[in-house]
Amino acid sequence: MLLSNLGSLLTLISAASAAQLTQVQGYGAGRAQMWIYVPDKVVPNPPLVVAIHSCQSSAQSYFTNSKIPWKQGSDAKGYITLWPSSPNSGTCWDVSSKSSLTHNGGGDSNAIANMITYAIQKYNVNATRVYVTGGSSGAMMSNVLAATYPSLMSAVSLYSGVPANCFVSSSNQVAAWNNDCSGGRSQKTPAQWAQDVFNMYPGYTGARPKMQIWHGSADGTLSPNNYQETIDQWTGVFNVSATVPTREVKDTPERGYTTRDFGEMVQGIWAQGVGHSVPSHLSVSEAWFGL
Ligand SMILES: *[C@@H]1O[C@H](CO)[C@@H](O)[C@H](O)[C@H]1NC(C)=O
Ligand SMILES: *[C@@H]1O[C@H](CO)[C@@H](O)[C@H](O)[C@H]1NC(C)=O
């Protein structure tokens, strides 16, 4: 009896002093799970970073993955991180069905949008400081979210993905694989990729997030061609040149990486010799977010 009371007391004390990844029920409609990490020293009216996992992963395993440093960033800077968890078999995000590729279509993108809206209210997040990042399937979803819910976030930093709508399933399957896209054979002009974005949220004319796009030249899972196709998509949306950068810096942020700006809203970071997927560069992504 005494021992068990002591145990409960210790549990209470550790819960009070150590922030943990916690599942949030009732965020709104959606099959995906919502997990949140509120650091011990959260800043008032905090920013929010949405970290979206890759295939064969989950909120919990992404959160504890040593290559995914957003918990550490959250602890150091006091922003909140939101970790959606995919409901699909194989646990890739649905970036192929019409419902997820459409604003308010009821798919996974809609679920994550509902989590963001819920987090803004529940945790007093500064709604103008919501940012999205992800790797692989999470990077694909980052592009889809930027296309379907552009007003919910102000910047995106995605690692090794494909353009929004590139994984579209001709038979409208949920979380389907798309060999043409993964193999780098889905190639379109900037105007065509931009039109795909416009079609995902017809009539939208408001602000859109700025896009930072990372890709490795040795990516054997999602062809490196998807780097330029994604640059084409967002330069098409922002109507700036996809071929002539406004700035190019070699060996930045590290040796072998090249950073290219296409105006203020699109930045590409090409990682020579790096495979799938490019490791998260916390301080570079944070800087892109203004954190
Ligand atoms: C929310 O973020 C914006 C942009 O950084 C900032 O100007 C504003 O002061 C913030 N609001 C609060 C209440 O901190
Ligand atoms: C895109 O920019 C060009 C100039 O660079 C301009 O002529 C054209 O009208 C713009 N298109 C749209 C849709 O804004």
PDB file of C-alpha atoms and ligand atoms in Angstrom:
ATOM      1  CA  MET A   1       0.000   0.000   0.000  1.00  0.00           C
ATOM      2  CA  LEU A   2       2.685   2.400   1.079  1.00  0.00           C
ATOM      3  CA  LEU A   3       4.902   1.342  -1.795  1.00  0.00           C
ATOM      4  CA  SER A   4       2.159   1.759  -4.354  1.00  0.00           C
ATOM      5  CA  ASN A   5       1.356   5.240  -3.006  1.00  0.00           C
ATOM      6  CA  LEU A   6       4.985   6.135  -3.260  1.00  0.00           C
ATOM      7  CA  GLY A   7       4.991   4.827  -6.827  1.00  0.00           C
ATOM      8  CA  SER A   8       2.024   7.016  -7.758  1.00  0.00           C
ATOM      9  CA  LEU A   9       3.656  10.009  -6.143  1.00  0.00           C
ATOM     10  CA  LEU A  10       6.851   9.472  -8.110  1.00  0.00           C
ATOM     11  CA  THR A  11       4.840   9.091 -11.312  1.00  0.00           C
ATOM     12  CA  LEU A  12       3.074  12.370 -10.564  1.00  0.00           C
ATOM     13  CA  ILE A  13       6.341  14.160  -9.872  1.00  0.00           C
ATOM     14  CA  SER A  14       7.999  12.920 -13.063  1.00  0.00           C
ATOM     15  CA  ALA A  15       4.876  13.787 -15.079  1.00  0.00           C
ATOM     16  CA  ALA A  16       4.979  17.309 -13.681  1.00  0.00           C
ATOM     17  CA  SER A  17       8.609  17.884 -14.492  1.00  0.00           C
ATOM     18  CA  ALA A  18       9.231  16.011 -17.735  1.00  0.00           C
ATOM     19  CA  ALA A  19       7.317  16.789 -20.883  1.00  0.00           C
ATOM     20  CA  GLN A  20       6.250  13.785 -22.915  1.00  0.00           C
ATOM     21  CA  LEU A  21       4.777  12.979 -26.272  1.00  0.00           C
ATOM     22  CA  THR A  22       1.061  12.689 -25.544  1.00  0.00           C
ATOM     23  CA  GLN A  23      -1.862  11.495 -27.612  1.00  0.00           C
ATOM     24  CA  VAL A  24      -4.711  13.972 -28.025  1.00  0.00           C
ATOM     25  CA  GLN A  25      -8.226  12.588 -28.415  1.00  0.00           C
ATOM     26  CA  GLY A  26     -11.114  14.405 -30.017  1.00  0.00           C
ATOM     27  CA  TYR A  27      -9.221  16.826 -32.247  1.00  0.00           C
ATOM     28  CA  GLY A  28     -12.001  16.591 -34.837  1.00  0.00           C
ATOM     29  CA  ALA A  29     -12.789  14.423 -37.847  1.00  0.00           C
ATOM     30  CA  GLY A  30     -10.060  12.145 -39.132  1.00  0.00           C
ATOM     31  CA  ARG A  31      -8.725   8.615 -38.894  1.00  0.00           C
ATOM     32  CA  ALA A  32      -5.130   9.629 -38.155  1.00  0.00           C
ATOM     33  CA  GLN A  33      -3.897   9.961 -34.573  1.00  0.00           C
ATOM     34  CA  MET A  34      -2.806  13.267 -33.087  1.00  0.00           C
ATOM     35  CA  TRP A  35       0.198  13.371 -30.762  1.00  0.00           C
ATOM     36  CA  ILE A  36       1.622  16.537 -29.214  1.00  0.00           C
ATOM     37  CA  TYR A  37       4.796  17.548 -27.442  1.00  0.00           C
ATOM     38  CA  VAL A  38       4.617  20.635 -25.240  1.00  0.00           C
ATOM     39  CA  PRO A  39       8.082  21.334 -23.803  1.00  0.00           C
ATOM     40  CA  ASP A  40       8.527  22.145 -20.110  1.00  0.00           C
ATOM     41  CA  LYS A  41       9.561  25.684 -20.939  1.00  0.00           C
ATOM     42  CA  VAL A  42       7.011  26.563 -23.576  1.00  0.00           C
ATOM     43  CA  VAL A  43       7.029  30.212 -24.674  1.00  0.00           C
ATOM     44  CA  PRO A  44       3.809  32.252 -24.428  1.00  0.00           C
ATOM     45  CA  ASN A  45       1.672  32.146 -27.603  1.00  0.00           C
ATOM     46  CA  PRO A  46       4.065  29.511 -28.981  1.00  0.00           C
ATOM     47  CA  PRO A  47       4.896  28.649 -32.564  1.00  0.00           C
ATOM     48  CA  LEU A  48       3.909  25.168 -33.753  1.00  0.00           C
ATOM     49  CA  VAL A  49       5.950  22.756 -35.883  1.00  0.00           C
ATOM     50  CA  VAL A  50       4.081  19.843 -37.456  1.00  0.00           C
ATOM     51  CA  ALA A  51       6.497  16.918 -37.979  1.00  0.00           C
ATOM     52  CA  ILE A  52       5.116  14.316 -40.370  1.00  0.00           C
ATOM     53  CA  HIS A  53       6.588  10.805 -40.347  1.00  0.00           C
ATOM     54  CA  SER A  54       7.779   8.633 -43.213  1.00  0.00           C
ATOM     55  CA  CYS A  55       6.345   5.243 -44.287  1.00  0.00           C
ATOM     56  CA  GLN A  56       6.535   2.309 -41.865  1.00  0.00           C
ATOM     57  CA  SER A  57       6.754   4.778 -39.027  1.00  0.00           C
ATOM     58  CA  SER A  58       4.454   6.451 -36.530  1.00  0.00           C
ATOM     59  CA  ALA A  59       4.279   9.570 -34.395  1.00  0.00           C
ATOM     60  CA  GLN A  60       6.059   7.763 -31.565  1.00  0.00           C
ATOM     61  CA  SER A  61       8.875   6.243 -33.574  1.00  0.00           C
ATOM     62  CA  TYR A  62       9.442   9.466 -35.516  1.00  0.00           C
ATOM     63  CA  PHE A  63       9.534  11.406 -32.253  1.00  0.00           C
ATOM     64  CA  THR A  64      12.217   9.114 -30.812  1.00  0.00           C
ATOM     65  CA  ASN A  65      14.212   8.778 -34.066  1.00  0.00           C
ATOM     66  CA  SER A  66      17.670  10.199 -33.372  1.00  0.00           C
ATOM     67  CA  LYS A  67      17.816  11.640 -36.913  1.00  0.00           C
ATOM     68  CA  ILE A  68      14.626  13.642 -36.334  1.00  0.00           C
ATOM     69  CA  PRO A  69      15.694  16.452 -33.999  1.00  0.00           C
ATOM     70  CA  TRP A  70      12.455  18.394 -33.569  1.00  0.00           C
ATOM     71  CA  LYS A  71      11.950  17.391 -29.922  1.00  0.00           C
ATOM     72  CA  GLN A  72      15.372  18.861 -29.174  1.00  0.00           C
ATOM     73  CA  GLY A  73      14.464  22.034 -31.068  1.00  0.00           C
ATOM     74  CA  SER A  74      11.234  22.259 -29.122  1.00  0.00           C
ATOM     75  CA  ASP A  75      13.083  21.880 -25.794  1.00  0.00           C
ATOM     76  CA  ALA A  76      15.689  24.464 -26.763  1.00  0.00           C
ATOM     77  CA  LYS A  77      13.361  27.116 -28.187  1.00  0.00           C
ATOM     78  CA  GLY A  78      10.032  26.531 -26.458  1.00  0.00           C
ATOM     79  CA  TYR A  79       7.841  25.869 -29.467  1.00  0.00           C
ATOM     80  CA  ILE A  80       5.282  23.055 -29.570  1.00  0.00           C
ATOM     81  CA  THR A  81       5.572  20.106 -31.941  1.00  0.00           C
ATOM     82  CA  LEU A  82       2.615  18.183 -33.378  1.00  0.00           C
ATOM     83  CA  TRP A  83       3.155  14.582 -34.513  1.00  0.00           C
ATOM     84  CA  PRO A  84       0.384  13.125 -36.657  1.00  0.00           C
ATOM     85  CA  SER A  85       0.307   9.317 -36.968  1.00  0.00           C
ATOM     86  CA  SER A  86      -0.902   7.658 -40.150  1.00  0.00           C
ATOM     87  CA  PRO A  87      -3.924   5.319 -40.010  1.00  0.00           C
ATOM     88  CA  ASN A  88      -3.082   3.428 -43.216  1.00  0.00           C
ATOM     89  CA  SER A  89      -1.716  -0.085 -43.585  1.00  0.00           C
ATOM     90  CA  GLY A  90       2.002   0.227 -44.260  1.00  0.00           C
ATOM     91  CA  THR A  91       1.482   3.567 -42.496  1.00  0.00           C
ATOM     92  CA  CYS A  92       2.330   5.704 -45.498  1.00  0.00           C
ATOM     93  CA  TRP A  93       0.286   8.871 -45.695  1.00  0.00           C
ATOM     94  CA  ASP A  94      -2.547   8.995 -48.193  1.00  0.00           C
ATOM     95  CA  VAL A  95      -1.249  11.277 -50.923  1.00  0.00           C
ATOM     96  CA  SER A  96      -3.004   9.413 -53.731  1.00  0.00           C
ATOM     97  CA  SER A  97      -6.781   9.530 -53.211  1.00  0.00           C
ATOM     98  CA  LYS A  98      -9.000  12.376 -54.302  1.00  0.00           C
ATOM     99  CA  SER A  99     -10.166  12.946 -50.726  1.00  0.00           C
ATOM    100  CA  SER A 100      -6.654  13.659 -49.444  1.00  0.00           C
ATOM    101  CA  LEU A 101      -5.706  15.637 -52.554  1.00  0.00           C
ATOM    102  CA  THR A 102      -8.652  18.024 -52.107  1.00  0.00           C
ATOM    103  CA  HIS A 103      -9.246  20.855 -49.622  1.00  0.00           C
ATOM    104  CA  ASN A 104     -11.793  19.611 -47.065  1.00  0.00           C
ATOM    105  CA  GLY A 105     -11.970  16.284 -48.888  1.00  0.00           C
ATOM    106  CA  GLY A 106     -12.052  14.273 -45.661  1.00  0.00           C
ATOM    107  CA  GLY A 107      -8.750  12.428 -46.156  1.00  0.00           C
ATOM    108  CA  ASP A 108      -5.494  12.414 -44.212  1.00  0.00           C
ATOM    109  CA  SER A 109      -4.628  15.988 -45.220  1.00  0.00           C
ATOM    110  CA  ASN A 110      -7.982  17.108 -43.791  1.00  0.00           C
ATOM    111  CA  ALA A 111      -7.262  15.194 -40.570  1.00  0.00           C
ATOM    112  CA  ILE A 112      -3.888  16.922 -40.122  1.00  0.00           C
ATOM    113  CA  ALA A 113      -5.484  20.293 -40.883  1.00  0.00           C
ATOM    114  CA  ASN A 114      -8.040  19.566 -38.150  1.00  0.00           C
ATOM    115  CA  MET A 115      -5.190  18.770 -35.733  1.00  0.00           C
ATOM    116  CA  ILE A 116      -3.502  22.077 -36.534  1.00  0.00           C
ATOM    117  CA  THR A 117      -6.726  24.030 -36.014  1.00  0.00           C
ATOM    118  CA  TYR A 118      -7.350  22.186 -32.734  1.00  0.00           C
ATOM    119  CA  ALA A 119      -3.783  22.801 -31.515  1.00  0.00           C
ATOM    120  CA  ILE A 120      -4.036  26.517 -32.279  1.00  0.00           C
ATOM    121  CA  GLN A 121      -7.063  26.813 -29.975  1.00  0.00           C
ATOM    122  CA  LYS A 122      -6.156  24.323 -27.281  1.00  0.00           C
ATOM    123  CA  TYR A 123      -2.514  25.347 -26.778  1.00  0.00           C
ATOM    124  CA  ASN A 124      -2.831  29.040 -27.592  1.00  0.00           C
ATOM    125  CA  VAL A 125      -0.537  28.679 -30.603  1.00  0.00           C
ATOM    126  CA  ASN A 126       0.289  31.804 -32.592  1.00  0.00           C
ATOM    127  CA  ALA A 127      -1.700  31.012 -35.746  1.00  0.00           C
ATOM    128  CA  THR A 128       0.695  33.004 -37.918  1.00  0.00           C
ATOM    129  CA  ARG A 129       3.599  30.815 -36.768  1.00  0.00           C
ATOM    130  CA  VAL A 130       2.606  27.317 -37.858  1.00  0.00           C
ATOM    131  CA  TYR A 131       5.233  25.363 -39.805  1.00  0.00           C
ATOM    132  CA  VAL A 132       5.282  21.969 -41.472  1.00  0.00           C
ATOM    133  CA  THR A 133       8.129  19.510 -41.989  1.00  0.00           C
ATOM    134  CA  GLY A 134       8.387  15.861 -42.946  1.00  0.00           C
ATOM    135  CA  GLY A 135      10.516  13.204 -44.562  1.00  0.00           C
ATOM    136  CA  SER A 136       9.702  10.915 -47.499  1.00  0.00           C
ATOM    137  CA  SER A 137       5.966  10.114 -47.195  1.00  0.00           C
ATOM    138  CA  GLY A 138       5.835  12.987 -44.699  1.00  0.00           C
ATOM    139  CA  ALA A 139       7.492  15.240 -47.267  1.00  0.00           C
ATOM    140  CA  MET A 140       4.909  14.218 -49.847  1.00  0.00           C
ATOM    141  CA  MET A 141       2.194  15.064 -47.305  1.00  0.00           C
ATOM    142  CA  SER A 142       3.908  18.397 -46.603  1.00  0.00           C
ATOM    143  CA  ASN A 143       3.498  19.301 -50.279  1.00  0.00           C
ATOM    144  CA  VAL A 144      -0.127  18.107 -50.213  1.00  0.00           C
ATOM    145  CA  LEU A 145      -0.867  20.168 -47.077  1.00  0.00           C
ATOM    146  CA  ALA A 146       0.736  23.252 -48.615  1.00  0.00           C
ATOM    147  CA  ALA A 147      -1.559  22.806 -51.626  1.00  0.00           C
ATOM    148  CA  THR A 148      -4.779  21.962 -49.767  1.00  0.00           C
ATOM    149  CA  TYR A 149      -4.445  24.138 -46.620  1.00  0.00           C
ATOM    150  CA  PRO A 150      -2.161  27.020 -47.644  1.00  0.00           C
ATOM    151  CA  SER A 151      -3.653  29.448 -45.129  1.00  0.00           C
ATOM    152  CA  LEU A 152      -2.860  27.199 -42.139  1.00  0.00           C
ATOM    153  CA  MET A 153       0.939  27.415 -42.356  1.00  0.00           C
ATOM    154  CA  SER A 154       3.497  30.039 -43.243  1.00  0.00           C
ATOM    155  CA  ALA A 155       6.493  27.885 -44.170  1.00  0.00           C
ATOM    156  CA  VAL A 156       7.320  24.288 -45.090  1.00  0.00           C
ATOM    157  CA  SER A 157      10.662  22.435 -44.997  1.00  0.00           C
ATOM    158  CA  LEU A 158      10.408  19.021 -46.634  1.00  0.00           C
ATOM    159  CA  TYR A 159      12.988  16.283 -47.029  1.00  0.00           C
ATOM    160  CA  SER A 160      12.991  13.929 -50.014  1.00  0.00           C
ATOM    161  CA  GLY A 161       9.418  13.987 -51.285  1.00  0.00           C
ATOM    162  CA  VAL A 162       7.494  14.369 -54.534  1.00  0.00           C
ATOM    163  CA  PRO A 163       5.274  17.196 -55.854  1.00  0.00           C
ATOM    164  CA  ALA A 164       1.687  17.496 -54.661  1.00  0.00           C
ATOM    165  CA  ASN A 165      -0.563  15.306 -56.845  1.00  0.00           C
ATOM    166  CA  CYS A 166       2.408  13.339 -58.240  1.00  0.00           C
ATOM    167  CA  PHE A 167       1.307  10.186 -56.384  1.00  0.00           C
ATOM    168  CA  VAL A 168      -2.311  10.508 -57.553  1.00  0.00           C
ATOM    169  CA  SER A 169      -4.018   7.130 -58.029  1.00  0.00           C
ATOM    170  CA  SER A 170      -5.941   6.746 -61.289  1.00  0.00           C
ATOM    171  CA  SER A 171      -8.246   4.288 -59.481  1.00  0.00           C
ATOM    172  CA  ASN A 172      -8.607   6.618 -56.477  1.00  0.00           C
ATOM    173  CA  GLN A 173      -6.912   4.242 -54.036  1.00  0.00           C
ATOM    174  CA  VAL A 174      -5.942   5.383 -50.549  1.00  0.00           C
ATOM    175  CA  ALA A 175      -2.196   5.455 -49.781  1.00  0.00           C
ATOM    176  CA  ALA A 176      -1.313   3.828 -53.103  1.00  0.00           C
ATOM    177  CA  TRP A 177       2.239   3.673 -54.402  1.00  0.00           C
ATOM    178  CA  ASN A 178       2.903   5.368 -57.744  1.00  0.00           C
ATOM    179  CA  ASN A 179       5.790   3.870 -59.672  1.00  0.00           C
ATOM    180  CA  ASP A 180       5.840   6.552 -62.365  1.00  0.00           C
ATOM    181  CA  CYS A 181       6.227   9.272 -59.766  1.00  0.00           C
ATOM    182  CA  SER A 182       8.661   7.458 -57.495  1.00  0.00           C
ATOM    183  CA  GLY A 183      10.682   6.511 -60.563  1.00  0.00           C
ATOM    184  CA  GLY A 184      10.921  10.140 -61.674  1.00  0.00           C
ATOM    185  CA  ARG A 185       8.822   9.657 -64.790  1.00  0.00           C
ATOM    186  CA  SER A 186       6.024  12.059 -63.815  1.00  0.00           C
ATOM    187  CA  GLN A 187       7.332  15.192 -65.422  1.00  0.00           C
ATOM    188  CA  LYS A 188       5.325  18.330 -66.050  1.00  0.00           C
ATOM    189  CA  THR A 189       5.927  21.990 -66.753  1.00  0.00           C
ATOM    190  CA  PRO A 190       5.853  24.484 -63.888  1.00  0.00           C
ATOM    191  CA  ALA A 191       2.496  25.761 -65.186  1.00  0.00           C
ATOM    192  CA  GLN A 192       1.048  22.236 -65.181  1.00  0.00           C
ATOM    193  CA  TRP A 193       2.297  21.420 -61.675  1.00  0.00           C
ATOM    194  CA  ALA A 194       1.012  24.793 -60.468  1.00  0.00           C
ATOM    195  CA  GLN A 195      -2.380  24.025 -61.976  1.00  0.00           C
ATOM    196  CA  ASP A 196      -2.431  20.781 -59.982  1.00  0.00           C
ATOM    197  CA  VAL A 197      -1.957  22.861 -56.822  1.00  0.00           C
ATOM    198  CA  PHE A 198      -4.697  25.301 -57.828  1.00  0.00           C
ATOM    199  CA  ASN A 199      -7.074  22.397 -58.573  1.00  0.00           C
ATOM    200  CA  MET A 200      -6.544  20.972 -55.076  1.00  0.00           C
ATOM    201  CA  TYR A 201      -8.148  24.086 -53.547  1.00  0.00           C
ATOM    202  CA  PRO A 202     -10.186  25.708 -56.298  1.00  0.00           C
ATOM    203  CA  GLY A 203     -10.827  29.415 -55.955  1.00  0.00           C
ATOM    204  CA  TYR A 204      -8.219  30.020 -53.237  1.00  0.00           C
ATOM    205  CA  THR A 205      -6.402  33.321 -53.730  1.00  0.00           C
ATOM    206  CA  GLY A 206      -4.869  33.970 -50.308  1.00  0.00           C
ATOM    207  CA  ALA A 207      -1.316  33.710 -49.013  1.00  0.00           C
ATOM    208  CA  ARG A 208       0.726  30.552 -49.481  1.00  0.00           C
ATOM    209  CA  PRO A 209       3.593  29.153 -47.406  1.00  0.00           C
ATOM    210  CA  LYS A 210       7.191  29.483 -48.489  1.00  0.00           C
ATOM    211  CA  MET A 211       8.687  26.176 -49.502  1.00  0.00           C
ATOM    212  CA  GLN A 212      12.111  24.713 -48.700  1.00  0.00           C
ATOM    213  CA  ILE A 213      12.793  21.547 -50.700  1.00  0.00           C
ATOM    214  CA  TRP A 214      15.597  19.113 -49.836  1.00  0.00           C
ATOM    215  CA  HIS A 215      16.579  16.126 -51.986  1.00  0.00           C
ATOM    216  CA  GLY A 216      19.560  13.812 -52.346  1.00  0.00           C
ATOM    217  CA  SER A 217      21.176  13.071 -55.710  1.00  0.00           C
ATOM    218  CA  ALA A 218      21.547   9.385 -54.796  1.00  0.00           C
ATOM    219  CA  ASP A 219      17.935   8.835 -53.730  1.00  0.00           C
ATOM    220  CA  GLY A 220      17.010   5.293 -54.748  1.00  0.00           C
ATOM    221  CA  THR A 221      13.446   5.394 -53.381  1.00  0.00           C
ATOM    222  CA  LEU A 222      12.026   8.648 -54.728  1.00  0.00           C
ATOM    223  CA  SER A 223      13.952   9.552 -57.870  1.00  0.00           C
ATOM    224  CA  PRO A 224      16.103  12.692 -57.625  1.00  0.00           C
ATOM    225  CA  ASN A 225      14.094  13.967 -60.631  1.00  0.00           C
ATOM    226  CA  ASN A 226      11.420  14.791 -58.074  1.00  0.00           C
ATOM    227  CA  TYR A 227      13.632  17.583 -56.759  1.00  0.00           C
ATOM    228  CA  GLN A 228      13.323  19.664 -59.931  1.00  0.00           C
ATOM    229  CA  GLU A 229       9.686  18.667 -60.415  1.00  0.00           C
ATOM    230  CA  THR A 230       8.896  19.996 -56.915  1.00  0.00           C
ATOM    231  CA  ILE A 231      10.886  23.179 -57.575  1.00  0.00           C
ATOM    232  CA  ASP A 232       8.920  23.468 -60.832  1.00  0.00           C
ATOM    233  CA  GLN A 233       5.636  23.132 -58.953  1.00  0.00           C
ATOM    234  CA  TRP A 234       6.191  25.887 -56.419  1.00  0.00           C
ATOM    235  CA  THR A 235       8.057  28.273 -58.718  1.00  0.00           C
ATOM    236  CA  GLY A 236       5.069  27.769 -61.023  1.00  0.00           C
ATOM    237  CA  VAL A 237       2.692  28.680 -58.200  1.00  0.00           C
ATOM    238  CA  PHE A 238       4.721  31.776 -57.298  1.00  0.00           C
ATOM    239  CA  ASN A 239       5.380  32.577 -60.955  1.00  0.00           C
ATOM    240  CA  VAL A 240       9.160  32.850 -60.759  1.00  0.00           C
ATOM    241  CA  SER A 241      11.848  31.189 -62.854  1.00  0.00           C
ATOM    242  CA  ALA A 242      12.333  27.466 -62.159  1.00  0.00           C
ATOM    243  CA  THR A 243      15.669  27.338 -63.949  1.00  0.00           C
ATOM    244  CA  VAL A 244      17.529  30.513 -63.037  1.00  0.00           C
ATOM    245  CA  PRO A 245      17.951  30.857 -59.267  1.00  0.00           C
ATOM    246  CA  THR A 246      18.095  34.312 -57.757  1.00  0.00           C
ATOM    247  CA  ARG A 247      20.937  33.062 -55.535  1.00  0.00           C
ATOM    248  CA  GLU A 248      23.089  29.959 -55.498  1.00  0.00           C
ATOM    249  CA  VAL A 249      25.497  29.005 -52.713  1.00  0.00           C
ATOM    250  CA  LYS A 250      27.681  25.931 -53.004  1.00  0.00           C
ATOM    251  CA  ASP A 251      28.733  23.735 -50.051  1.00  0.00           C
ATOM    252  CA  THR A 252      25.874  25.162 -47.990  1.00  0.00           C
ATOM    253  CA  PRO A 253      24.655  24.188 -45.420  1.00  0.00           C
ATOM    254  CA  GLU A 254      27.396  21.601 -45.632  1.00  0.00           C
ATOM    255  CA  ARG A 255      29.984  20.265 -48.050  1.00  0.00           C
ATOM    256  CA  GLY A 256      28.359  18.809 -51.165  1.00  0.00           C
ATOM    257  CA  TYR A 257      25.029  20.565 -50.608  1.00  0.00           C
ATOM    258  CA  THR A 258      23.941  23.426 -52.878  1.00  0.00           C
ATOM    259  CA  THR A 259      21.350  25.951 -51.738  1.00  0.00           C
ATOM    260  CA  ARG A 260      19.363  27.774 -54.396  1.00  0.00           C
ATOM    261  CA  ASP A 261      16.796  30.515 -53.905  1.00  0.00           C
ATOM    262  CA  PHE A 262      14.078  31.069 -56.476  1.00  0.00           C
ATOM    263  CA  GLY A 263      12.804  34.379 -55.209  1.00  0.00           C
ATOM    264  CA  GLU A 264      11.839  34.620 -51.546  1.00  0.00           C
ATOM    265  CA  MET A 265       9.260  31.858 -51.437  1.00  0.00           C
ATOM    266  CA  VAL A 266      11.074  28.842 -52.855  1.00  0.00           C
ATOM    267  CA  GLN A 267      14.417  27.399 -51.778  1.00  0.00           C
ATOM    268  CA  GLY A 268      15.969  24.183 -53.049  1.00  0.00           C
ATOM    269  CA  ILE A 269      18.720  22.320 -51.216  1.00  0.00           C
ATOM    270  CA  TRP A 270      20.364  19.664 -53.370  1.00  0.00           C
ATOM    271  CA  ALA A 271      22.453  17.131 -51.462  1.00  0.00           C
ATOM    272  CA  GLN A 272      25.098  15.629 -53.734  1.00  0.00           C
ATOM    273  CA  GLY A 273      25.752  11.958 -53.021  1.00  0.00           C
ATOM    274  CA  VAL A 274      23.063  11.713 -50.336  1.00  0.00           C
ATOM    275  CA  GLY A 275      20.457   8.945 -50.573  1.00  0.00           C
ATOM    276  CA  HIS A 276      16.928   8.545 -49.215  1.00  0.00           C
ATOM    277  CA  SER A 277      16.159  10.445 -47.231  1.00  0.00           C
ATOM    278  CA  VAL A 278      18.203  13.567 -46.511  1.00  0.00           C
ATOM    279  CA  PRO A 279      18.701  13.893 -42.722  1.00  0.00           C
ATOM    280  CA  SER A 280      16.849  16.740 -41.019  1.00  0.00           C
ATOM    281  CA  HIS A 281      18.986  19.848 -40.634  1.00  0.00           C
ATOM    282  CA  LEU A 282      17.320  21.353 -37.594  1.00  0.00           C
ATOM    283  CA  SER A 283      18.957  24.787 -37.518  1.00  0.00           C
ATOM    284  CA  VAL A 284      18.523  25.320 -41.273  1.00  0.00           C
ATOM    285  CA  SER A 285      14.851  24.364 -41.215  1.00  0.00           C
ATOM    286  CA  GLU A 286      14.327  26.472 -38.073  1.00  0.00           C
ATOM    287  CA  ALA A 287      15.943  29.443 -39.798  1.00  0.00           C
ATOM    288  CA  TRP A 288      13.610  28.967 -42.784  1.00  0.00           C
ATOM    289  CA  PHE A 289      10.715  29.033 -40.313  1.00  0.00           C
ATOM    290  CA  GLY A 290      12.069  32.087 -38.523  1.00  0.00           C
ATOM    291  CA  LEU A 291      12.500  30.125 -35.294  1.00  0.00           C
TER     292      LEU A 291
HETATM  293  C1  LIG B   1       2.460  36.085 -33.531  1.00  0.00           C
HETATM  294  O1  LIG B   1       3.503  36.013 -34.480  1.00  0.00           O
HETATM  295  C2  LIG B   1       3.651  37.197 -35.236  1.00  0.00           C
HETATM  296  C3  LIG B   1       4.669  36.914 -36.320  1.00  0.00           C
HETATM  297  O2  LIG B   1       5.893  36.552 -35.778  1.00  0.00           O
HETATM  298  C4  LIG B   1       4.061  38.331 -34.315  1.00  0.00           C
HETATM  299  O3  LIG B   1       4.170  39.531 -35.049  1.00  0.00           O
HETATM  300  C5  LIG B   1       3.008  38.487 -33.235  1.00  0.00           C
HETATM  301  O4  LIG B   1       3.458  39.441 -32.306  1.00  0.00           O
HETATM  302  C6  LIG B   1       2.780  37.169 -32.532  1.00  0.00           C
HETATM  303  N1  LIG B   1       1.674  37.328 -31.603  1.00  0.00           N
HETATM  304  C7  LIG B   1       1.830  37.177 -30.306  1.00  0.00           C
HETATM  305  C8  LIG B   1       0.608  37.402 -29.495  1.00  0.00           C
HETATM  306  O5  LIG B   1       2.906  36.869 -29.801  1.00  0.00           O
HETATM  307  C1  LIG B   2       3.987  35.778 -64.386  1.00  0.00           C
HETATM  308  O1  LIG B   2       5.057  36.683 -64.493  1.00  0.00           O
HETATM  309  C2  LIG B   2       5.193  37.259 -65.778  1.00  0.00           C
HETATM  310  C3  LIG B   2       6.395  38.184 -65.745  1.00  0.00           C
HETATM  311  O2  LIG B   2       7.505  37.545 -65.255  1.00  0.00           O
HETATM  312  C4  LIG B   2       3.947  38.022 -66.144  1.00  0.00           C
HETATM  313  O3  LIG B   2       4.059  38.507 -67.469  1.00  0.00           O
HETATM  314  C5  LIG B   2       2.730  37.120 -66.045  1.00  0.00           C
HETATM  315  O4  LIG B   2       1.555  37.868 -66.242  1.00  0.00           O
HETATM  316  C6  LIG B   2       2.676  36.455 -64.670  1.00  0.00           C
HETATM  317  N1  LIG B   2       1.578  35.513 -64.638  1.00  0.00           N
HETATM  318  C7  LIG B   2       0.686  35.526 -63.673  1.00  0.00           C
HETATM  319  C8  LIG B   2      -0.371  34.464 -63.758  1.00  0.00           C
HETATM  320  O5  LIG B   2       0.704  36.296 -62.733  1.00  0.00           O
END
